[in-house]
Amino acid sequence: MNKQIAVIKGDGIGPEIVDEALRVLDRIGEKYGHQFTYTYVDAGGCAIDKYGEPLPEESVQKCLASDSVLLGAVGGPKWDALDGAMRPERALLGIRSRLGLFSNIRPSKLFAPLASACPLKQEIVNQGLDLVIVRELIGGAYFGKRETLMTEGGKTSYDTMIYSEKEVERIVRVAFDMARKRRGKVTSVDKANVLESSRLWREVAHRVAAEYPDVEFADMLVDNTAMQLVRNPSQFDVIVTENMFGDILSDEASMITGSIGMIPSSSLGEGTRGMYEPIHGSAPDIAGQNKANPIATILSVAMMLKYSFDMEAESADIENAVEAVLREGYRTGDIMDEGGVLLGCREMGDKIISKL
Ligand code: IPM
Ligand code: MG
């Protein structure tokens, strides 16, 4: 197969982790007879430096013209003082919304060889930790009306958390379809005891649930979910929730695996074109030092092969290669443990490629 991939290296450790992921992809192409071609796209802080804006229209067009998008990470202290609309993060939000990527899938799974990195008690870990957060990505407070005005109390700002039935329904369906392929359980997370948008969310979730009698279904309030994730994460299979709750819970869910540097994500819309990225940030403190962990980006490529290109075997091949390298004790600094062999970003890429 021939696939055109828009590549956004971004800022901080973005370029080095993406380079390793592309080398893995090239190896897969060679092994399975596919041709992957890359179009490099500027977005984030580096685009601000070059063009004075985080997401030039040309970058959006390049993404729209591709079969899929791979992103490293954007942002850094250099651009922190900029106005909201000009921050590097705007690039991410812009791509998500312009490409219609409403469904963000964030798996949290304990890698057996890294079990000791998990900060939870052994008896909790033993019950298993393998869940997926399905996060609505282009609605809610991130995209609702916002404003800062002058009032008697001084500057006053608001953001609006807004959802339509249609927006809720399409993401809840993604969760139910996914649960059918996993352990058959959906937990819909909201704050329906307080928020009107959550009451609508809950109403629609129940309506969709009725169409999937084979899938176990429960509602859970977001504060309780935050607590249950550390108390008893094995109760969860698929969690579906709105944009901001999903942002927060997915960081928590990744941290309980002990290795945020290992977790990939996919963002998809109606079609097969998606954006794939690690869930960690640009880690400016270690950028350019060959210290970053490229695994989350490499696993993001594995997700791209599976979800956008229907290449199941190729995807599994990458996942198995990563597992094998970890089992042999190779580690980057963030997941280093006693007895581990410390590798740099490039060397970790080499090791994984050697298994393919
Ligand atoms: C994420 C990030 C982004 C988000 C930021 C960088 C805009 O935290 O992908 O989780 O909040 O969606
Ligand atoms: Mg986040």
mmCIF file of C-alpha atoms and ligand atoms in Angstrom:
data_model
loop_
_atom_site.group_PDB
_atom_site.id
_atom_site.type_symbol
_atom_site.label_atom_id
_atom_site.label_comp_id
_atom_site.label_asym_id
_atom_site.label_seq_id
_atom_site.Cartn_x
_atom_site.Cartn_y
_atom_site.Cartn_z
ATOM 1 C CA MET A 1 0.000 0.000 0.000
ATOM 2 C CA ASN A 2 0.974 3.586 -0.590
ATOM 3 C CA LYS A 3 0.321 6.071 2.194
ATOM 4 C CA GLN A 4 0.981 9.760 2.478
ATOM 5 C CA ILE A 5 1.600 10.939 6.038
ATOM 6 C CA ALA A 6 1.685 14.534 7.241
ATOM 7 C CA VAL A 7 4.411 14.750 9.873
ATOM 8 C CA ILE A 8 4.428 17.458 12.528
ATOM 9 C CA LYS A 9 7.612 17.161 14.537
ATOM 10 C CA GLY A 10 6.742 20.172 16.684
ATOM 11 C CA ASP A 11 8.764 21.481 19.606
ATOM 12 C CA GLY A 12 10.984 20.263 22.440
ATOM 13 C CA ILE A 13 11.588 16.525 22.181
ATOM 14 C CA GLY A 14 9.081 16.339 19.277
ATOM 15 C CA PRO A 15 11.673 16.120 16.474
ATOM 16 C CA GLU A 16 13.758 13.365 18.079
ATOM 17 C CA ILE A 17 10.869 11.101 19.040
ATOM 18 C CA VAL A 18 9.215 11.526 15.640
ATOM 19 C CA ASP A 19 12.484 10.659 13.889
ATOM 20 C CA GLU A 20 12.546 7.296 15.676
ATOM 21 C CA ALA A 21 8.897 6.635 14.864
ATOM 22 C CA LEU A 22 9.544 7.340 11.174
ATOM 23 C CA ARG A 23 12.506 4.980 11.150
ATOM 24 C CA VAL A 24 10.220 2.284 12.583
ATOM 25 C CA LEU A 25 7.652 3.065 9.901
ATOM 26 C CA ASP A 26 10.292 2.840 7.177
ATOM 27 C CA ARG A 27 11.314 -0.564 8.489
ATOM 28 C CA ILE A 28 7.675 -1.725 8.419
ATOM 29 C CA GLY A 29 7.359 -0.440 4.850
ATOM 30 C CA GLU A 30 10.431 -2.384 3.831
ATOM 31 C CA LYS A 31 9.308 -5.568 5.592
ATOM 32 C CA TYR A 32 5.702 -5.599 4.347
ATOM 33 C CA GLY A 33 6.137 -3.904 0.986
ATOM 34 C CA HIS A 34 4.346 -0.629 1.748
ATOM 35 C CA GLN A 35 5.439 2.796 0.733
ATOM 36 C CA PHE A 36 5.099 5.557 3.303
ATOM 37 C CA THR A 37 5.872 9.064 2.121
ATOM 38 C CA TYR A 38 6.119 12.035 4.437
ATOM 39 C CA THR A 39 5.096 15.648 4.090
ATOM 40 C CA TYR A 40 6.639 17.771 6.808
ATOM 41 C CA VAL A 41 4.285 20.288 8.345
ATOM 42 C CA ASP A 42 5.077 23.255 10.596
ATOM 43 C CA ALA A 43 2.799 23.722 13.578
ATOM 44 C CA GLY A 44 3.153 24.867 17.175
ATOM 45 C CA GLY A 45 5.979 26.968 18.597
ATOM 46 C CA CYS A 46 8.293 26.424 15.630
ATOM 47 C CA ALA A 47 5.551 27.774 13.321
ATOM 48 C CA ILE A 48 5.159 30.830 15.555
ATOM 49 C CA ASP A 49 8.886 31.495 15.189
ATOM 50 C CA LYS A 50 8.798 31.006 11.427
ATOM 51 C CA TYR A 51 5.468 32.504 10.373
ATOM 52 C CA GLY A 52 4.195 34.362 13.428
ATOM 53 C CA GLU A 53 1.259 31.981 13.904
ATOM 54 C CA PRO A 54 0.922 28.486 15.426
ATOM 55 C CA LEU A 55 -1.068 26.932 12.587
ATOM 56 C CA PRO A 56 -0.668 28.494 9.143
ATOM 57 C CA GLU A 57 -3.433 27.630 6.674
ATOM 58 C CA GLU A 58 -0.911 25.841 4.485
ATOM 59 C CA SER A 59 -0.224 23.427 7.335
ATOM 60 C CA VAL A 60 -3.922 22.627 7.673
ATOM 61 C CA GLN A 61 -4.163 22.026 3.924
ATOM 62 C CA LYS A 62 -1.212 19.630 4.012
ATOM 63 C CA CYS A 63 -2.893 17.655 6.796
ATOM 64 C CA LEU A 64 -6.192 17.598 4.912
ATOM 65 C CA ALA A 65 -4.385 16.286 1.826
ATOM 66 C CA SER A 66 -2.751 13.404 3.718
ATOM 67 C CA ASP A 67 -3.915 9.900 4.607
ATOM 68 C CA SER A 68 -3.033 10.524 8.238
ATOM 69 C CA VAL A 69 -1.124 12.841 10.546
ATOM 70 C CA LEU A 70 1.683 12.018 12.988
ATOM 71 C CA LEU A 71 2.504 14.587 15.650
ATOM 72 C CA GLY A 72 5.343 14.727 18.175
ATOM 73 C CA ALA A 73 4.587 17.457 20.709
ATOM 74 C CA VAL A 74 4.050 21.203 20.693
ATOM 75 C CA GLY A 75 4.718 24.000 23.168
ATOM 76 C CA GLY A 76 7.398 25.122 25.584
ATOM 77 C CA PRO A 77 8.321 27.913 28.008
ATOM 78 C CA LYS A 78 9.539 30.094 25.148
ATOM 79 C CA TRP A 79 5.937 30.689 24.032
ATOM 80 C CA ASP A 80 4.222 30.585 27.436
ATOM 81 C CA ALA A 81 3.740 34.315 27.727
ATOM 82 C CA LEU A 82 1.819 34.570 24.454
ATOM 83 C CA ASP A 83 -1.844 35.378 24.253
ATOM 84 C CA GLY A 84 -4.292 32.408 24.287
ATOM 85 C CA ALA A 85 -5.057 32.563 20.569
ATOM 86 C CA MET A 86 -1.366 32.634 19.667
ATOM 87 C CA ARG A 87 -0.075 29.829 21.868
ATOM 88 C CA PRO A 88 1.435 26.676 20.312
ATOM 89 C CA GLU A 89 -1.416 24.587 21.800
ATOM 90 C CA ARG A 90 -3.766 26.427 19.424
ATOM 91 C CA ALA A 91 -2.194 24.417 16.624
ATOM 92 C CA LEU A 92 -3.384 21.194 18.207
ATOM 93 C CA LEU A 93 -6.899 22.479 18.779
ATOM 94 C CA GLY A 94 -6.991 23.916 15.257
ATOM 95 C CA ILE A 95 -5.988 20.645 13.595
ATOM 96 C CA ARG A 96 -8.442 18.677 15.721
ATOM 97 C CA SER A 97 -11.342 20.888 14.755
ATOM 98 C CA ARG A 98 -10.420 21.504 11.087
ATOM 99 C CA LEU A 99 -10.004 17.771 10.513
ATOM 100 C CA GLY A 100 -13.199 16.996 12.457
ATOM 101 C CA LEU A 101 -11.361 14.665 14.836
ATOM 102 C CA PHE A 102 -14.043 14.291 17.485
ATOM 103 C CA SER A 103 -12.951 10.980 18.924
ATOM 104 C CA ASN A 104 -9.781 10.752 20.973
ATOM 105 C CA ILE A 105 -8.766 7.285 22.094
ATOM 106 C CA ARG A 106 -6.316 7.026 24.990
ATOM 107 C CA PRO A 107 -5.478 3.538 26.160
ATOM 108 C CA SER A 108 -3.999 2.970 29.616
ATOM 109 C CA LYS A 109 -2.451 -0.384 29.981
ATOM 110 C CA LEU A 110 0.131 -1.771 32.307
ATOM 111 C CA PHE A 111 3.091 -3.161 30.396
ATOM 112 C CA ALA A 112 4.038 -6.315 32.262
ATOM 113 C CA PRO A 113 7.804 -5.630 32.233
ATOM 114 C CA LEU A 114 7.141 -2.165 33.740
ATOM 115 C CA ALA A 115 4.789 -3.288 36.501
ATOM 116 C CA SER A 116 7.207 -2.071 39.169
ATOM 117 C CA ALA A 117 6.856 1.513 37.873
ATOM 118 C CA CYS A 118 3.143 1.501 38.729
ATOM 119 C CA PRO A 119 2.575 3.745 41.762
ATOM 120 C CA LEU A 120 -0.485 1.790 42.944
ATOM 121 C CA LYS A 121 -0.379 -0.906 45.606
ATOM 122 C CA GLN A 122 0.471 -4.383 44.408
ATOM 123 C CA GLU A 123 -2.936 -5.805 45.389
ATOM 124 C CA ILE A 124 -4.654 -3.208 43.186
ATOM 125 C CA VAL A 125 -2.315 -3.785 40.259
ATOM 126 C CA ASN A 126 -2.813 -7.527 40.465
ATOM 127 C CA GLN A 127 -6.469 -7.080 39.535
ATOM 128 C CA GLY A 128 -5.364 -5.734 36.151
ATOM 129 C CA LEU A 129 -5.137 -2.347 34.528
ATOM 130 C CA ASP A 130 -6.272 -2.175 30.914
ATOM 131 C CA LEU A 131 -8.723 0.568 30.089
ATOM 132 C CA VAL A 132 -9.415 3.022 27.301
ATOM 133 C CA ILE A 133 -10.578 6.588 27.647
ATOM 134 C CA VAL A 134 -12.736 7.766 24.762
ATOM 135 C CA ARG A 135 -12.574 11.544 24.972
ATOM 136 C CA GLU A 136 -14.798 13.907 22.993
ATOM 137 C CA LEU A 137 -12.271 16.210 21.341
ATOM 138 C CA ILE A 138 -13.851 19.111 19.493
ATOM 139 C CA GLY A 139 -16.645 20.313 21.762
ATOM 140 C CA GLY A 140 -17.276 21.434 25.311
ATOM 141 C CA ALA A 141 -15.427 24.236 27.081
ATOM 142 C CA TYR A 142 -12.472 23.998 24.695
ATOM 143 C CA PHE A 143 -14.542 25.289 21.793
ATOM 144 C CA GLY A 144 -17.496 27.056 23.433
ATOM 145 C CA LYS A 145 -17.995 30.795 23.567
ATOM 146 C CA ARG A 146 -15.475 32.575 25.788
ATOM 147 C CA GLU A 147 -14.880 36.151 26.715
ATOM 148 C CA THR A 148 -13.149 38.504 29.097
ATOM 149 C CA LEU A 149 -15.028 41.681 30.033
ATOM 150 C CA MET A 150 -14.782 44.469 32.538
ATOM 151 C CA THR A 151 -17.300 44.330 35.362
ATOM 152 C CA GLU A 152 -17.569 45.807 38.849
ATOM 153 C CA GLY A 153 -15.402 42.946 40.092
ATOM 154 C CA GLY A 154 -12.675 43.885 37.629
ATOM 155 C CA LYS A 155 -11.753 41.691 34.669
ATOM 156 C CA THR A 156 -14.239 38.831 34.421
ATOM 157 C CA SER A 157 -13.920 35.800 32.159
ATOM 158 C CA TYR A 158 -16.110 32.901 31.180
ATOM 159 C CA ASP A 159 -15.886 29.755 29.062
ATOM 160 C CA THR A 160 -18.935 27.861 27.912
ATOM 161 C CA MET A 161 -19.275 24.107 28.119
ATOM 162 C CA ILE A 162 -21.636 23.381 25.259
ATOM 163 C CA TYR A 163 -22.809 20.106 23.684
ATOM 164 C CA SER A 164 -25.458 19.124 21.169
ATOM 165 C CA GLU A 165 -27.210 15.747 21.157
ATOM 166 C CA LYS A 166 -25.504 14.932 17.893
ATOM 167 C CA GLU A 167 -22.040 15.576 19.335
ATOM 168 C CA VAL A 168 -22.729 13.412 22.365
ATOM 169 C CA GLU A 169 -24.317 10.624 20.403
ATOM 170 C CA ARG A 170 -21.489 10.128 17.919
ATOM 171 C CA ILE A 171 -18.811 9.862 20.601
ATOM 172 C CA VAL A 172 -20.868 7.590 22.849
ATOM 173 C CA ARG A 173 -21.362 5.279 19.872
ATOM 174 C CA VAL A 174 -17.596 5.091 19.368
ATOM 175 C CA ALA A 175 -17.305 3.904 22.980
ATOM 176 C CA PHE A 176 -19.971 1.220 22.632
ATOM 177 C CA ASP A 177 -18.521 -0.087 19.372
ATOM 178 C CA MET A 178 -15.122 -0.241 21.020
ATOM 179 C CA ALA A 179 -16.465 -2.020 24.117
ATOM 180 C CA ARG A 180 -17.890 -4.748 21.882
ATOM 181 C CA LYS A 181 -14.364 -5.490 20.694
ATOM 182 C CA ARG A 182 -12.991 -5.436 24.243
ATOM 183 C CA ARG A 183 -14.504 -6.575 27.543
ATOM 184 C CA GLY A 184 -18.004 -5.234 26.842
ATOM 185 C CA LYS A 185 -18.340 -2.479 29.425
ATOM 186 C CA VAL A 186 -18.894 1.274 29.039
ATOM 187 C CA THR A 187 -18.735 3.848 31.842
ATOM 188 C CA SER A 188 -20.081 7.251 30.828
ATOM 189 C CA VAL A 189 -18.578 10.013 32.939
ATOM 190 C CA ASP A 190 -20.300 13.341 33.611
ATOM 191 C CA LYS A 191 -21.169 15.869 36.283
ATOM 192 C CA ALA A 192 -24.937 15.552 35.918
ATOM 193 C CA ASN A 193 -25.555 16.504 39.549
ATOM 194 C CA VAL A 194 -24.440 20.047 38.689
ATOM 195 C CA LEU A 195 -24.055 20.752 34.969
ATOM 196 C CA GLU A 196 -26.852 21.103 32.425
ATOM 197 C CA SER A 197 -24.582 19.924 29.589
ATOM 198 C CA SER A 198 -23.876 16.794 31.644
ATOM 199 C CA ARG A 199 -27.584 16.105 32.088
ATOM 200 C CA LEU A 200 -27.964 16.161 28.317
ATOM 201 C CA TRP A 201 -24.865 13.972 28.029
ATOM 202 C CA ARG A 202 -26.407 11.419 30.396
ATOM 203 C CA GLU A 203 -29.773 11.420 28.635
ATOM 204 C CA VAL A 204 -28.154 10.738 25.260
ATOM 205 C CA ALA A 205 -25.771 8.130 26.696
ATOM 206 C CA HIS A 206 -28.743 6.176 28.075
ATOM 207 C CA ARG A 207 -30.534 6.349 24.739
ATOM 208 C CA VAL A 208 -27.510 4.965 22.913
ATOM 209 C CA ALA A 209 -26.935 2.329 25.616
ATOM 210 C CA ALA A 210 -30.424 0.936 24.972
ATOM 211 C CA GLU A 211 -29.274 0.004 21.461
ATOM 212 C CA TYR A 212 -26.408 -2.056 22.874
ATOM 213 C CA PRO A 213 -28.076 -4.465 25.323
ATOM 214 C CA ASP A 214 -25.046 -6.764 25.090
ATOM 215 C CA VAL A 215 -22.754 -4.078 26.529
ATOM 216 C CA GLU A 216 -22.730 -3.444 30.261
ATOM 217 C CA PHE A 217 -23.332 0.243 30.980
ATOM 218 C CA ALA A 218 -22.971 2.579 33.948
ATOM 219 C CA ASP A 219 -22.873 6.321 34.606
ATOM 220 C CA MET A 220 -20.301 7.759 36.963
ATOM 221 C CA LEU A 221 -19.728 11.277 38.220
ATOM 222 C CA VAL A 222 -16.357 12.690 37.235
ATOM 223 C CA ASP A 223 -15.129 13.306 40.800
ATOM 224 C CA ASN A 224 -15.971 9.754 41.781
ATOM 225 C CA THR A 225 -14.255 8.480 38.615
ATOM 226 C CA ALA A 226 -11.054 10.299 39.556
ATOM 227 C CA MET A 227 -11.166 8.494 42.872
ATOM 228 C CA GLN A 228 -12.134 5.077 41.457
ATOM 229 C CA LEU A 229 -9.241 5.207 38.992
ATOM 230 C CA VAL A 230 -6.760 4.952 41.828
ATOM 231 C CA ARG A 231 -8.918 2.830 44.125
ATOM 232 C CA ASN A 232 -10.050 0.150 41.714
ATOM 233 C CA PRO A 233 -9.065 0.735 38.070
ATOM 234 C CA SER A 234 -9.828 -2.851 37.065
ATOM 235 C CA GLN A 235 -13.562 -2.026 37.132
ATOM 236 C CA PHE A 236 -13.125 0.031 33.947
ATOM 237 C CA ASP A 237 -13.046 -1.160 30.364
ATOM 238 C CA VAL A 238 -14.118 1.806 28.197
ATOM 239 C CA ILE A 239 -14.667 5.230 29.742
ATOM 240 C CA VAL A 240 -16.423 7.823 27.575
ATOM 241 C CA THR A 241 -16.510 11.468 28.539
ATOM 242 C CA GLU A 242 -16.543 15.085 27.404
ATOM 243 C CA ASN A 243 -13.476 17.015 26.327
ATOM 244 C CA MET A 244 -12.155 18.598 29.533
ATOM 245 C CA PHE A 245 -13.046 15.713 31.850
ATOM 246 C CA GLY A 246 -11.279 13.431 29.365
ATOM 247 C CA ASP A 247 -8.214 15.646 29.348
ATOM 248 C CA ILE A 248 -7.896 15.431 33.109
ATOM 249 C CA LEU A 249 -8.833 11.777 33.591
ATOM 250 C CA SER A 250 -6.536 10.606 30.804
ATOM 251 C CA ASP A 251 -3.515 12.161 32.511
ATOM 252 C CA GLU A 252 -4.499 10.409 35.713
ATOM 253 C CA ALA A 253 -5.091 7.110 33.928
ATOM 254 C CA SER A 254 -1.729 7.273 32.206
ATOM 255 C CA MET A 255 0.106 8.070 35.411
ATOM 256 C CA ILE A 256 -1.286 5.057 37.246
ATOM 257 C CA THR A 257 0.426 2.866 34.671
ATOM 258 C CA GLY A 258 3.650 4.507 35.872
ATOM 259 C CA SER A 259 4.838 5.453 32.431
ATOM 260 C CA ILE A 260 3.270 8.385 30.660
ATOM 261 C CA GLY A 261 6.151 8.134 28.172
ATOM 262 C CA MET A 262 4.631 4.892 26.888
ATOM 263 C CA ILE A 263 1.109 5.966 25.983
ATOM 264 C CA PRO A 264 -0.024 6.699 22.433
ATOM 265 C CA SER A 265 -3.294 8.205 21.291
ATOM 266 C CA SER A 266 -5.438 8.450 18.204
ATOM 267 C CA SER A 267 -7.860 11.141 17.159
ATOM 268 C CA LEU A 268 -10.358 10.228 14.492
ATOM 269 C CA GLY A 269 -13.405 11.705 12.817
ATOM 270 C CA GLU A 270 -15.929 10.160 10.422
ATOM 271 C CA GLY A 271 -13.343 8.862 7.956
ATOM 272 C CA THR A 272 -10.079 6.992 8.297
ATOM 273 C CA ARG A 273 -7.786 10.022 8.376
ATOM 274 C CA GLY A 274 -6.630 10.493 11.942
ATOM 275 C CA MET A 275 -4.015 12.283 13.965
ATOM 276 C CA TYR A 276 -1.715 10.149 16.095
ATOM 277 C CA GLU A 277 0.425 11.461 18.904
ATOM 278 C CA PRO A 278 1.968 10.506 22.230
ATOM 279 C CA ILE A 279 -0.039 11.811 25.156
ATOM 280 C CA HIS A 280 3.014 13.306 26.877
ATOM 281 C CA GLY A 281 4.206 16.843 26.201
ATOM 282 C CA SER A 282 7.273 18.436 24.632
ATOM 283 C CA ALA A 283 9.562 18.009 27.717
ATOM 284 C CA PRO A 284 11.743 21.071 26.952
ATOM 285 C CA ASP A 285 14.068 20.241 29.876
ATOM 286 C CA ILE A 286 15.492 17.209 28.067
ATOM 287 C CA ALA A 287 15.019 18.331 24.451
ATOM 288 C CA GLY A 288 17.884 17.691 22.055
ATOM 289 C CA GLN A 289 19.823 15.553 24.529
ATOM 290 C CA ASN A 290 18.934 12.110 23.200
ATOM 291 C CA LYS A 291 17.199 11.306 26.491
ATOM 292 C CA ALA A 292 13.532 11.204 25.466
ATOM 293 C CA ASN A 293 11.470 8.028 25.371
ATOM 294 C CA PRO A 294 10.300 7.481 21.765
ATOM 295 C CA ILE A 295 8.013 4.551 22.653
ATOM 296 C CA ALA A 296 4.722 6.478 22.928
ATOM 297 C CA THR A 297 5.324 7.937 19.462
ATOM 298 C CA ILE A 298 6.333 4.560 18.059
ATOM 299 C CA LEU A 299 3.158 3.049 19.529
ATOM 300 C CA SER A 300 1.207 5.953 18.014
ATOM 301 C CA VAL A 301 2.464 4.831 14.630
ATOM 302 C CA ALA A 302 1.271 1.316 15.496
ATOM 303 C CA MET A 303 -2.174 2.782 16.209
ATOM 304 C CA MET A 304 -2.129 4.631 12.888
ATOM 305 C CA LEU A 305 -1.392 1.427 11.006
ATOM 306 C CA LYS A 306 -4.267 -0.329 12.733
ATOM 307 C CA TYR A 307 -6.977 2.334 12.825
ATOM 308 C CA SER A 308 -6.291 4.379 9.691
ATOM 309 C CA PHE A 309 -4.630 1.905 7.334
ATOM 310 C CA ASP A 310 -6.167 -1.385 8.422
ATOM 311 C CA MET A 311 -2.723 -2.959 8.818
ATOM 312 C CA GLU A 312 -3.353 -5.147 11.860
ATOM 313 C CA ALA A 313 -0.349 -7.441 11.477
ATOM 314 C CA GLU A 314 2.081 -4.583 10.958
ATOM 315 C CA SER A 315 0.683 -2.807 14.006
ATOM 316 C CA ALA A 316 0.969 -5.899 16.208
ATOM 317 C CA ASP A 317 4.505 -6.396 14.961
ATOM 318 C CA ILE A 318 5.508 -2.984 16.377
ATOM 319 C CA GLU A 319 3.752 -3.603 19.687
ATOM 320 C CA ASN A 320 5.467 -6.950 20.060
ATOM 321 C CA ALA A 321 8.849 -5.429 19.226
ATOM 322 C CA VAL A 322 8.367 -2.811 21.970
ATOM 323 C CA GLU A 323 7.355 -5.477 24.499
ATOM 324 C CA ALA A 324 10.339 -7.618 23.575
ATOM 325 C CA VAL A 325 12.798 -4.761 24.073
ATOM 326 C CA LEU A 326 11.272 -3.929 27.453
ATOM 327 C CA ARG A 327 11.347 -7.564 28.504
ATOM 328 C CA GLU A 328 15.059 -7.647 27.772
ATOM 329 C CA GLY A 329 15.477 -4.814 30.267
ATOM 330 C CA TYR A 330 16.186 -1.893 27.936
ATOM 331 C CA ARG A 331 14.932 1.418 29.301
ATOM 332 C CA THR A 332 14.982 5.141 28.679
ATOM 333 C CA GLY A 333 15.527 7.415 31.684
ATOM 334 C CA ASP A 334 11.836 7.960 32.466
ATOM 335 C CA ILE A 335 11.164 4.233 32.916
ATOM 336 C CA MET A 336 14.565 3.239 34.260
ATOM 337 C CA ASP A 337 14.505 0.677 37.048
ATOM 338 C CA GLU A 338 17.008 -1.342 38.997
ATOM 339 C CA GLY A 339 18.882 -3.706 36.727
ATOM 340 C CA GLY A 340 17.649 -1.933 33.589
ATOM 341 C CA VAL A 341 19.968 -0.997 30.727
ATOM 342 C CA LEU A 342 19.755 2.730 30.037
ATOM 343 C CA LEU A 343 19.380 3.746 26.383
ATOM 344 C CA GLY A 344 19.085 7.084 24.621
ATOM 345 C CA CYS A 345 16.216 7.975 22.316
ATOM 346 C CA ARG A 346 18.084 6.920 19.164
ATOM 347 C CA GLU A 347 19.380 3.679 20.693
ATOM 348 C CA MET A 348 15.874 2.755 21.869
ATOM 349 C CA GLY A 349 14.709 3.266 18.283
ATOM 350 C CA ASP A 350 17.543 1.043 17.054
ATOM 351 C CA LYS A 351 16.648 -1.727 19.508
ATOM 352 C CA ILE A 352 12.989 -1.715 18.516
ATOM 353 C CA ILE A 353 13.884 -1.725 14.815
ATOM 354 C CA SER A 354 16.215 -4.676 15.412
ATOM 355 C CA LYS A 355 13.167 -6.715 16.475
ATOM 356 C CA LEU A 356 11.250 -5.958 13.290
HETATM 357 C C1 IPM B 1 -3.847 16.933 25.616
HETATM 358 C C2 IPM B 1 -3.227 18.263 25.955
HETATM 359 C C3 IPM B 1 -3.955 19.333 25.166
HETATM 360 C C4 IPM B 1 -5.417 19.302 25.583
HETATM 361 C C5 IPM B 1 -3.363 20.728 25.321
HETATM 362 C C6 IPM B 1 -1.890 20.758 25.017
HETATM 363 C C7 IPM B 1 -4.107 21.732 24.492
HETATM 364 O O1 IPM B 1 -3.281 18.471 27.314
HETATM 365 O O2 IPM B 1 -3.832 16.564 24.420
HETATM 366 O O3 IPM B 1 -4.325 16.266 26.529
HETATM 367 O O4 IPM B 1 -5.769 19.880 26.605
HETATM 368 O O5 IPM B 1 -6.205 18.698 24.862
HETATM 369 MG MG MG B 2 -3.960 16.795 28.428
#
